[in-house]
PDB file of C-alpha atoms in Angstrom:
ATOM      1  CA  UNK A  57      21.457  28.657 -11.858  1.00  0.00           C
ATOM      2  CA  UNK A  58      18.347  26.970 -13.328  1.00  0.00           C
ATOM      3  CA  UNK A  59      16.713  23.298 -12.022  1.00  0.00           C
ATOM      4  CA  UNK A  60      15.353  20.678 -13.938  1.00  0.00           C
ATOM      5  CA  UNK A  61      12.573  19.039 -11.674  1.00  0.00           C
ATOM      6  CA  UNK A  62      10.682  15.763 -11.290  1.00  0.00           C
ATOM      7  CA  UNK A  63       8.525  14.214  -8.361  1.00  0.00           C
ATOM      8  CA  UNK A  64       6.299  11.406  -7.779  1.00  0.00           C
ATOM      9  CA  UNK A  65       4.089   9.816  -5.133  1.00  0.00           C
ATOM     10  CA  UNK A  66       2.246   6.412  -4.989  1.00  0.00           C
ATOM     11  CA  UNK A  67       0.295   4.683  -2.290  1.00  0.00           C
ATOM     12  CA  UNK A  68       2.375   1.686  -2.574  1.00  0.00           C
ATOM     13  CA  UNK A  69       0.841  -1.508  -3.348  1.00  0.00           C
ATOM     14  CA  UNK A  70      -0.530  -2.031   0.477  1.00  0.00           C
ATOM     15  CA  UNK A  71      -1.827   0.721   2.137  1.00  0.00           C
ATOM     16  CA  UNK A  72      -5.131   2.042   1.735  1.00  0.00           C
ATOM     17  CA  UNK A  73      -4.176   6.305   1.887  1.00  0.00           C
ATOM     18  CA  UNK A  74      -1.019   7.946   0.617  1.00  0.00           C
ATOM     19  CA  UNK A  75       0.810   9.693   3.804  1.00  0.00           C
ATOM     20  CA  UNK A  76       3.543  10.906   2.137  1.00  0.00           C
ATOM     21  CA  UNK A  77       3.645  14.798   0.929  1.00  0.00           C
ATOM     22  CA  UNK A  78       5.974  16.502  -1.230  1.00  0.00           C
ATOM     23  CA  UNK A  79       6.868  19.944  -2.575  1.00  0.00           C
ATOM     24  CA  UNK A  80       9.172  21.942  -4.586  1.00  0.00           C
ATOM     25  CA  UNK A  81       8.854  25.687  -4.665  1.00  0.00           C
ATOM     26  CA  UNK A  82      10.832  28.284  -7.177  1.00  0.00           C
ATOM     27  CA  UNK A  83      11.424  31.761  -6.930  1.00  0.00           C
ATOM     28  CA  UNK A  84      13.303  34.504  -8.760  1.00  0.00           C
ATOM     29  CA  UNK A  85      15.355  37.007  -7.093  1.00  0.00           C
ATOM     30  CA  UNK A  86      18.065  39.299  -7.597  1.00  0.00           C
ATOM     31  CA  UNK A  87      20.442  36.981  -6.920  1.00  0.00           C
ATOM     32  CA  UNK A  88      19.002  34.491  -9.644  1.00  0.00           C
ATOM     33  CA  UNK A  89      16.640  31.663  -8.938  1.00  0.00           C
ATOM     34  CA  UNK A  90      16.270  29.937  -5.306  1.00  0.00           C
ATOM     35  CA  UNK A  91      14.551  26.444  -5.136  1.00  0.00           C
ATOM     36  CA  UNK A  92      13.176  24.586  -2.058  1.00  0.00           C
ATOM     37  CA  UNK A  93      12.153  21.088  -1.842  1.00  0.00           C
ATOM     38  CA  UNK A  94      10.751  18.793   0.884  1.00  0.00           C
ATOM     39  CA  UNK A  95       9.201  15.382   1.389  1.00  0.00           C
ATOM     40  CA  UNK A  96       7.341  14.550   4.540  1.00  0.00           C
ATOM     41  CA  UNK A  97       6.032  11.335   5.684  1.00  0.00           C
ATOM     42  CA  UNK A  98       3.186  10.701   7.533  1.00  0.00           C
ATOM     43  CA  UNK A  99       3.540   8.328  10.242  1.00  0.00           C
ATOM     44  CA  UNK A 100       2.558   4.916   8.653  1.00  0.00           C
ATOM     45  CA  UNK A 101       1.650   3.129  11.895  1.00  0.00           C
ATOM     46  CA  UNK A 102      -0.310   6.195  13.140  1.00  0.00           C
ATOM     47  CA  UNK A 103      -3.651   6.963  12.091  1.00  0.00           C
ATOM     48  CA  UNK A 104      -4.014  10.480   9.970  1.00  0.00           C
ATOM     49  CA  UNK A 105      -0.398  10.214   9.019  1.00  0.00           C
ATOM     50  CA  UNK A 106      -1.474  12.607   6.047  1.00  0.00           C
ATOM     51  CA  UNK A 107      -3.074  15.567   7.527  1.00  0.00           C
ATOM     52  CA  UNK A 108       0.742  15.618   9.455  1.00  0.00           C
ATOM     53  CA  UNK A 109       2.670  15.550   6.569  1.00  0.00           C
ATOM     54  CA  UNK A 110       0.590  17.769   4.966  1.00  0.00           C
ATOM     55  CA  UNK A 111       0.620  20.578   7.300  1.00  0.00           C
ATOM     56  CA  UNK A 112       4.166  20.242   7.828  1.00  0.00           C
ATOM     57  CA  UNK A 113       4.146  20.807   3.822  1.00  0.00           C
ATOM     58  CA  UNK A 114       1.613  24.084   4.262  1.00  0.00           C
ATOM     59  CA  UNK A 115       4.081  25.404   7.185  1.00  0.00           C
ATOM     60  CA  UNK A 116       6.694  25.214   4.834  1.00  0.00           C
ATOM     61  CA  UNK A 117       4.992  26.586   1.814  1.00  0.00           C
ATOM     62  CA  UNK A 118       3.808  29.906   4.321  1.00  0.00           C
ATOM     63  CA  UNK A 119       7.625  30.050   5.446  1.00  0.00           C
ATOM     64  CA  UNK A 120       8.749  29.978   1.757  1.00  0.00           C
ATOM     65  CA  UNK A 121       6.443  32.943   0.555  1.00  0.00           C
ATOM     66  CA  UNK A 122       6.742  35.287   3.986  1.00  0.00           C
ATOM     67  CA  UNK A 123       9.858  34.834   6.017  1.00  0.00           C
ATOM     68  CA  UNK A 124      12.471  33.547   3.392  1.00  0.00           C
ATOM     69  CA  UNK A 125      12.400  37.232   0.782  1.00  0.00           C
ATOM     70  CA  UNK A 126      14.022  38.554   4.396  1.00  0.00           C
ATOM     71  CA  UNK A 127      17.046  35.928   4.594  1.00  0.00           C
ATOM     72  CA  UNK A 128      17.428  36.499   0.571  1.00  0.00           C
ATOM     73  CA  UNK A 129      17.762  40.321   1.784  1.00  0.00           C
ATOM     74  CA  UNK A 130      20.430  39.397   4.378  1.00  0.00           C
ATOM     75  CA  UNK A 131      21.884  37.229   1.012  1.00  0.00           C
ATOM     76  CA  UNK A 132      21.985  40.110  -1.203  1.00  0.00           C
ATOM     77  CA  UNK A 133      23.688  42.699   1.773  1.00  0.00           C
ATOM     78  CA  UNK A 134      26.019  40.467   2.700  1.00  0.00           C
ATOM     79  CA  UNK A 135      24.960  39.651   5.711  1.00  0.00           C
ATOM     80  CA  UNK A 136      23.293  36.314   5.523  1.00  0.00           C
ATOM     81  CA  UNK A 137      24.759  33.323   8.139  1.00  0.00           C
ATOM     82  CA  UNK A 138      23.137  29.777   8.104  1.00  0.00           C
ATOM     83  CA  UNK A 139      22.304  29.843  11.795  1.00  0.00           C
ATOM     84  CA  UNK A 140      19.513  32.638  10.598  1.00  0.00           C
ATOM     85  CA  UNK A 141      18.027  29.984   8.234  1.00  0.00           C
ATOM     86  CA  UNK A 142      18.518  27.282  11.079  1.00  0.00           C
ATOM     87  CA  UNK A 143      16.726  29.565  13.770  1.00  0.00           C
ATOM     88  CA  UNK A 144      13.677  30.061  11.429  1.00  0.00           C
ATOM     89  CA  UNK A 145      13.461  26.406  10.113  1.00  0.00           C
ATOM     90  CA  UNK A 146      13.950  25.287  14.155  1.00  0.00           C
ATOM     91  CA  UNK A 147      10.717  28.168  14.999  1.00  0.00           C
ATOM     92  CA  UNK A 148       8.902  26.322  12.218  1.00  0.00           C
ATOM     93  CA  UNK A 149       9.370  22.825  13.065  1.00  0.00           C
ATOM     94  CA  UNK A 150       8.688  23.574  16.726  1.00  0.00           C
ATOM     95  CA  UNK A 151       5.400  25.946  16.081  1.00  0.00           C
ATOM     96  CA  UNK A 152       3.894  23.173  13.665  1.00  0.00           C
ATOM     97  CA  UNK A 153       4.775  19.738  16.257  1.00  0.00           C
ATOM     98  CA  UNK A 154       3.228  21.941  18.453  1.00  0.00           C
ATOM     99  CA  UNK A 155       0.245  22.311  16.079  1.00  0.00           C
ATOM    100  CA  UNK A 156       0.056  18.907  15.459  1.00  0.00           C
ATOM    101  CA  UNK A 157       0.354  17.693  18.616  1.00  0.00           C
ATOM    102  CA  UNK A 158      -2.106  20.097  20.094  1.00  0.00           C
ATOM    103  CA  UNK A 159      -4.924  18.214  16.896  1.00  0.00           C
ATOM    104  CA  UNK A 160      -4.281  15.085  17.601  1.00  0.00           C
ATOM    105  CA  UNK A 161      -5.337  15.689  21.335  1.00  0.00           C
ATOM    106  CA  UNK A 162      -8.546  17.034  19.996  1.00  0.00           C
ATOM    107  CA  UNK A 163      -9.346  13.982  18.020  1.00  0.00           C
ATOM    108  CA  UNK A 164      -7.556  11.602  20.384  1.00  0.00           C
ATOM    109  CA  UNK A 165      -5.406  10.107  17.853  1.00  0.00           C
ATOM    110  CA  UNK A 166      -1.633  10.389  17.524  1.00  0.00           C
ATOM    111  CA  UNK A 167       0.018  11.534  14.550  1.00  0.00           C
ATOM    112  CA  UNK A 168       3.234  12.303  13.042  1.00  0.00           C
ATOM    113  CA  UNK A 169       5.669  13.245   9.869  1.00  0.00           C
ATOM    114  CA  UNK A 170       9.443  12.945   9.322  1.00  0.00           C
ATOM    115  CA  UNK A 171      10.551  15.852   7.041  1.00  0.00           C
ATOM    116  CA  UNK A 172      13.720  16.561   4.870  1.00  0.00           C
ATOM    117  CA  UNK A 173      14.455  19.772   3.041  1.00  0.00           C
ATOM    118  CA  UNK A 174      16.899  21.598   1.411  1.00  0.00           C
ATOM    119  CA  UNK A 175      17.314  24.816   0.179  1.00  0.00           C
ATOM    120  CA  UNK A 176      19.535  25.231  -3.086  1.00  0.00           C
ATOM    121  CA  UNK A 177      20.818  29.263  -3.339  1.00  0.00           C
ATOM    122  CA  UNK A 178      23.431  29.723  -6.069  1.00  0.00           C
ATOM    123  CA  UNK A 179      26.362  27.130  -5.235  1.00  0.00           C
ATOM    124  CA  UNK A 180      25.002  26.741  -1.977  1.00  0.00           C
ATOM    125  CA  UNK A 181      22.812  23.968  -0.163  1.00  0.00           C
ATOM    126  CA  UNK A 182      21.033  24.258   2.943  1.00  0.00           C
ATOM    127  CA  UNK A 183      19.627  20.769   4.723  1.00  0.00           C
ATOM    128  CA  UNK A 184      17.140  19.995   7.443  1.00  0.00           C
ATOM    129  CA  UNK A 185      16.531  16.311   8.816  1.00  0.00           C
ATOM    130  CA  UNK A 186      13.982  15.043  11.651  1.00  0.00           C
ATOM    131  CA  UNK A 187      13.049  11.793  10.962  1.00  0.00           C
ATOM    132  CA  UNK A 188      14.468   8.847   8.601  1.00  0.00           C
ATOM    133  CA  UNK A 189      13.645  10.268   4.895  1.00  0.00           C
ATOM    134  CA  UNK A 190      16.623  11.372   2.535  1.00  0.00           C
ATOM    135  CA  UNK A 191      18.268  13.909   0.840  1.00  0.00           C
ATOM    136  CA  UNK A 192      21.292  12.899  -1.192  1.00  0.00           C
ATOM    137  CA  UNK A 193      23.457  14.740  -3.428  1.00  0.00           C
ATOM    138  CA  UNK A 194      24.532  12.993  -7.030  1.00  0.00           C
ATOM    139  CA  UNK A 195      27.804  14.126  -8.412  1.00  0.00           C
ATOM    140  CA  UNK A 196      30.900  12.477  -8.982  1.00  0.00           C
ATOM    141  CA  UNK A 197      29.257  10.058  -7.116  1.00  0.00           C
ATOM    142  CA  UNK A 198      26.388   9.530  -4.357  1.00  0.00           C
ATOM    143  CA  UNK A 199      26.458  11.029  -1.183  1.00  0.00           C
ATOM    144  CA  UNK A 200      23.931  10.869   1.914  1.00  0.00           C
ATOM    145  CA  UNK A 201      23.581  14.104   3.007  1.00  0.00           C
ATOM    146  CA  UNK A 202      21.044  13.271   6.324  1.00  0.00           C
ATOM    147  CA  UNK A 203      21.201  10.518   8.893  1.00  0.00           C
ATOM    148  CA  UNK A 204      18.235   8.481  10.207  1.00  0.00           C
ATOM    149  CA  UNK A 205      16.772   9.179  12.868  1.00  0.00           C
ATOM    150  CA  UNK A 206      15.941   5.803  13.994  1.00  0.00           C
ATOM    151  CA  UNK A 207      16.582   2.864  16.577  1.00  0.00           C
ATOM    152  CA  UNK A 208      18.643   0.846  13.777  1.00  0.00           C
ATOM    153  CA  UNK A 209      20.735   3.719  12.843  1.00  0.00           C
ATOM    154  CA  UNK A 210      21.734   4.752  16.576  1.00  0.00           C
ATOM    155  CA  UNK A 211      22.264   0.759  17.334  1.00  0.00           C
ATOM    156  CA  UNK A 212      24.660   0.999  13.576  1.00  0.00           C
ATOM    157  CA  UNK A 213      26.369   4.257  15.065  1.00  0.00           C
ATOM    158  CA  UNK A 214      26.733   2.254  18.882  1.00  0.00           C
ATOM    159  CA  UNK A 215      28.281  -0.740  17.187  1.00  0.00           C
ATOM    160  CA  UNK A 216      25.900  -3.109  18.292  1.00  0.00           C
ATOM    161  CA  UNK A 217      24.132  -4.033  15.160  1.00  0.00           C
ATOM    162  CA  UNK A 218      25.849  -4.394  11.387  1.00  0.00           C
ATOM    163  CA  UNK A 219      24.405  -2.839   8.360  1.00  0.00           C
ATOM    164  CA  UNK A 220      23.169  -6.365   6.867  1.00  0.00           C
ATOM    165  CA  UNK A 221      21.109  -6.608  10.052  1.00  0.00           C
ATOM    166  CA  UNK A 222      19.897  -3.258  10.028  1.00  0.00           C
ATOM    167  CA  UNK A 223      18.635  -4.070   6.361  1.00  0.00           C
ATOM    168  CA  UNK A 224      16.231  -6.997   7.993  1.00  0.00           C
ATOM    169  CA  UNK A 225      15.590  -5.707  11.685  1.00  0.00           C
ATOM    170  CA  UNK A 226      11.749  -5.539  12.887  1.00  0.00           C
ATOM    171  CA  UNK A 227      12.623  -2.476  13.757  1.00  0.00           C
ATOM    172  CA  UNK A 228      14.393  -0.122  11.122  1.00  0.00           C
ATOM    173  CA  UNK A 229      11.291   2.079  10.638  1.00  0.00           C
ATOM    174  CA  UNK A 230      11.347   2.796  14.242  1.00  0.00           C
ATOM    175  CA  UNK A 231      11.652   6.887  14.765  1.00  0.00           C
ATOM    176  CA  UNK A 232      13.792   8.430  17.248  1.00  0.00           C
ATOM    177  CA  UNK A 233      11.921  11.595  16.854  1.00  0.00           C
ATOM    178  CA  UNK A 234       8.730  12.845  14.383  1.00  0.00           C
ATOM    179  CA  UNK A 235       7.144  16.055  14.583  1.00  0.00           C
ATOM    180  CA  UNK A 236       3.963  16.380  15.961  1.00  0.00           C
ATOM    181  CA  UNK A 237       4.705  12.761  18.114  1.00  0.00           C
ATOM    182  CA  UNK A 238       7.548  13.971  20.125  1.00  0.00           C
ATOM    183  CA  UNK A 239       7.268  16.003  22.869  1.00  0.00           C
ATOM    184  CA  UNK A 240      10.399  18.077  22.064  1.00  0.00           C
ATOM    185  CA  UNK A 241      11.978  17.969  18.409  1.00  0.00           C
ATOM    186  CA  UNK A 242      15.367  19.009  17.349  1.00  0.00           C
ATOM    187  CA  UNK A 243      15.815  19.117  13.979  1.00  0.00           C
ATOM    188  CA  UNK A 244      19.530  18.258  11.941  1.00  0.00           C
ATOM    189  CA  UNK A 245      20.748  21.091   9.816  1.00  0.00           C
ATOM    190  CA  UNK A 246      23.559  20.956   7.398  1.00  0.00           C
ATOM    191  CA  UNK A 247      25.127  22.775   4.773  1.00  0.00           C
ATOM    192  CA  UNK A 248      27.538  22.657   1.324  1.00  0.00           C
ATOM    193  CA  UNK A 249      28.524  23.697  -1.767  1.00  0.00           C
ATOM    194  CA  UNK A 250      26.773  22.176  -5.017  1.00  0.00           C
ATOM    195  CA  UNK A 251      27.571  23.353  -9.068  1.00  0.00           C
ATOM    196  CA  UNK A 252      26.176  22.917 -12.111  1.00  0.00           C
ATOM    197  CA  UNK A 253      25.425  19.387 -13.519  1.00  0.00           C
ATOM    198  CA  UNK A 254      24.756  17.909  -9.440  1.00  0.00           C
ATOM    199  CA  UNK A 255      21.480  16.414  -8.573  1.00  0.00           C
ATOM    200  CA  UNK A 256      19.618  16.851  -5.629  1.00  0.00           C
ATOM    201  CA  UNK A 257      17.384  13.618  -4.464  1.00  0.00           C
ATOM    202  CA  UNK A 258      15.078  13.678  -1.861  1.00  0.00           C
ATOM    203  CA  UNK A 259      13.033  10.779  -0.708  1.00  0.00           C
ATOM    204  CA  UNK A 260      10.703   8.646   1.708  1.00  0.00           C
ATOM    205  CA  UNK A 261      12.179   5.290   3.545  1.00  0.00           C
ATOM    206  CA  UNK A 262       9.647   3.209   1.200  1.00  0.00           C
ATOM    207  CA  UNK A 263      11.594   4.501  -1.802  1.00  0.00           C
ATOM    208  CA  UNK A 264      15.174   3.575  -0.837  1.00  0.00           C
ATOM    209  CA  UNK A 265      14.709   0.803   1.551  1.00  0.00           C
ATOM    210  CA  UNK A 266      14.682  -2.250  -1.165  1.00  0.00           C
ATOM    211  CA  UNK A 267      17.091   0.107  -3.385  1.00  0.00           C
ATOM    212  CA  UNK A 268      20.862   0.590  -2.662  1.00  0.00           C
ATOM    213  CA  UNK A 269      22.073   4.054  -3.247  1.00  0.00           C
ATOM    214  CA  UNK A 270      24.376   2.763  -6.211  1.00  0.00           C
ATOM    215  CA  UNK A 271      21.389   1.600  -8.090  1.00  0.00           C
ATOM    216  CA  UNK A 272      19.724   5.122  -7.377  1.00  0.00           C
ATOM    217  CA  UNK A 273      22.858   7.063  -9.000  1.00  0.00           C
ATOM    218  CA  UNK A 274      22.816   4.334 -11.885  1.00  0.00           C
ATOM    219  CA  UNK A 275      19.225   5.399 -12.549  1.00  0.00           C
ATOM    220  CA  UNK A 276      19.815   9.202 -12.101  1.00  0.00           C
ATOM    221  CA  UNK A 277      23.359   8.923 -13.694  1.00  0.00           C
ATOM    222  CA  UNK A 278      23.523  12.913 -14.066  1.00  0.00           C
ATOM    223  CA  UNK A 279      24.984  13.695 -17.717  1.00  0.00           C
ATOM    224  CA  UNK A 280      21.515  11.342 -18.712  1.00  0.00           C
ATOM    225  CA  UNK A 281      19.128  13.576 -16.574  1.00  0.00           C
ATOM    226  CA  UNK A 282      18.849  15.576 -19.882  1.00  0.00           C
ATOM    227  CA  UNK A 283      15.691  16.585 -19.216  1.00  0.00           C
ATOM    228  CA  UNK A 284      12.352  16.218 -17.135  1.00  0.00           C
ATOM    229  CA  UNK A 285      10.739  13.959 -18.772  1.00  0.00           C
ATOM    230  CA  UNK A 286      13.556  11.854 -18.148  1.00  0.00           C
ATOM    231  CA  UNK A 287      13.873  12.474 -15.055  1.00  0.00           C
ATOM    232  CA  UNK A 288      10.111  12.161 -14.410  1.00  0.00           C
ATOM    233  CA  UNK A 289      10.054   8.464 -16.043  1.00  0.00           C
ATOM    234  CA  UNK A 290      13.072   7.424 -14.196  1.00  0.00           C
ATOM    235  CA  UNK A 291      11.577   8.132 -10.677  1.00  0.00           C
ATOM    236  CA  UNK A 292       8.320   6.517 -12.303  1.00  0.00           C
ATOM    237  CA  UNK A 293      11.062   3.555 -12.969  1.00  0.00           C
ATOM    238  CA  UNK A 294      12.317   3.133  -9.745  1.00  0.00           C
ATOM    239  CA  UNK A 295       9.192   3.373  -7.866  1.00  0.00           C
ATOM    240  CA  UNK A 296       7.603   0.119  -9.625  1.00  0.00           C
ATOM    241  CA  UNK A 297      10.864  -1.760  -9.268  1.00  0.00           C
ATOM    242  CA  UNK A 298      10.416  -0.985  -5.335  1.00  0.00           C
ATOM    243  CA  UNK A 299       6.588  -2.558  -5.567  1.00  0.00           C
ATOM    244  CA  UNK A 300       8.522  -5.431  -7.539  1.00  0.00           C
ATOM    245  CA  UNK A 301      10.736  -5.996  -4.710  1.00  0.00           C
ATOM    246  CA  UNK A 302       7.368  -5.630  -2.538  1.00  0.00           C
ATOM    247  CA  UNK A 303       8.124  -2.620  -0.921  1.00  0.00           C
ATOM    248  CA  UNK A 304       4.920  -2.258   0.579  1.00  0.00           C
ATOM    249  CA  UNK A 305       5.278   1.758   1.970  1.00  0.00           C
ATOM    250  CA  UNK A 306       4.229   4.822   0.341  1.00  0.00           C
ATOM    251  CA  UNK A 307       6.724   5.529  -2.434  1.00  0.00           C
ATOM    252  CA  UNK A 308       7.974   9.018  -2.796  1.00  0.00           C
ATOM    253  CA  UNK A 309      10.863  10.859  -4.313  1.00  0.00           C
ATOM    254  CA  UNK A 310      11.554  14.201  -5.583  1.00  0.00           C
ATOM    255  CA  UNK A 311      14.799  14.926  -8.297  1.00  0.00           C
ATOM    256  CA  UNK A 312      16.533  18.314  -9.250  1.00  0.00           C
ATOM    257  CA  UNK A 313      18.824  18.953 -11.490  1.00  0.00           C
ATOM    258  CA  UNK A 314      21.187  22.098 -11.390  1.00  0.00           C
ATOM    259  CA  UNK A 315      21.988  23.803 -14.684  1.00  0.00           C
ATOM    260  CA  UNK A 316      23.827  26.319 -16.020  1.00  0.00           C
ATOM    261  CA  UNK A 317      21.853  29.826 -16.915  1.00  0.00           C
ATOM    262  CA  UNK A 318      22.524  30.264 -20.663  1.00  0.00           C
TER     263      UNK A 318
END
């Protein structure tokens, strides 16, 4: 399999630093090309918000190039079973809160990220969720493939609050859990198949919370992702219509395409 990428990032039209942080990471191996992909959010009501998301980003960059080439080895025997991906993403989450955590004391200043990833190996997808950014899957149509962390979505899930409210409610950027801000974190994993000609889209609240997802897969429409220019200009696209709606967050996104190996 091969991947057509795009990403952007923008400081939004209010704040005064960029907290978001975002990565894709490619490598080649013998049983064809793995990608990785994340998007972490620095807290936006707590002060550093970027040196969190950014060393959740560096944690995952260090787990990338030294502890995944031994699950790919597990891949290639046989052997491989998610919950070995799940232990070492729950190590890593936990070691870096902890890291975080243990900085902030230092400075006296709290700080925070959310963080989605996934993992895209052959015709298989790998997911991990703490906090109330994205990761949805274009195909025949769009699916969600995390669930927020947050007060709105647990009060949606409880029955005591409808979406339209949840769309409007002080409180819908309200965590449940961050790293580095929680005492204990316990990140979501999930898991799926993907093919050839799916899209992978993984994003910050700011980017989605003025868009509906139907709008996003109308802008991504896969058989038009012919490229990444395309792709790169569309995100570009839907990032300025969120500042027209006044979407005054960070504004982040990150788009692969999955394509056939000639």
């Amino acid at each position: 399999m091969k991947y057509l990428t795009a990403m952007h990032t923008d400081i939004g039209t209010r704040k005064k630093t960029n907290q978001d942080s975002i990565i894709v990471l490619e490598a080649q191996t013998g049983m064809g090309n793995i990608l990785f992909a994340s998007v972490c959010d620095g807290m936006g009501g707590l002060a550093k918000g970027e040196v969190a998301s950014a060393a959740m980003v560096r944690a995952f960059e260090s787990w990338f190039e030294n502890d995944l080439p031994s699950l790919v080895q597990k891949m290639q025997e046989g052997t491989f079973e998610a919950e070995n991906l799940w232990e070492q993403w729950a190590s890593l989450i936990d070691r870096t809160s902890r890291s975080i955590e243990s900085y902030g004391r230092e400075i006296h200043i709290a700080l925070g990220t959310t963080a989605v990833a996934v993992l895209i190996c052959g015709e298989d997808y790998y997911t991990l969720n703490v906090g109330d950014s994205r990761v949805y899957l274009l195909a025949d149509r769009i699916y969600q493939l995390t669930k927020d962390q947050t007060y709105v979505q647990r009060e949606l899930d409880a029955g005591r609050m409808t979406y339209e409210q949840s769309l409007t409610d002080p409180q819908r950027s309200v965590l449940l859990q961050c790293i580095g801000a929680s005492k204990v974190v316990h990140p979501v994993f999930s898991c799926g198949k993907t093919a050839a000609g799916h899209e992978f889209m993984l994003c910050c609240d700011g980017f989605r919370h003025v868009i509906a997802p139907e709008e996003f897969y109308q802008a991504f429409y896969p058989p038009y992702m012919t490229g990444e220019g395309v792709m790169k200009q569309r995100i570009v696209d839907m990032i300025r219509l969120n500042m027209e709606r006044r979407e005054d967050d960070n504004i982040s996104a990150i788009l692969v395409k999955l394509v056939k190996e000639s």
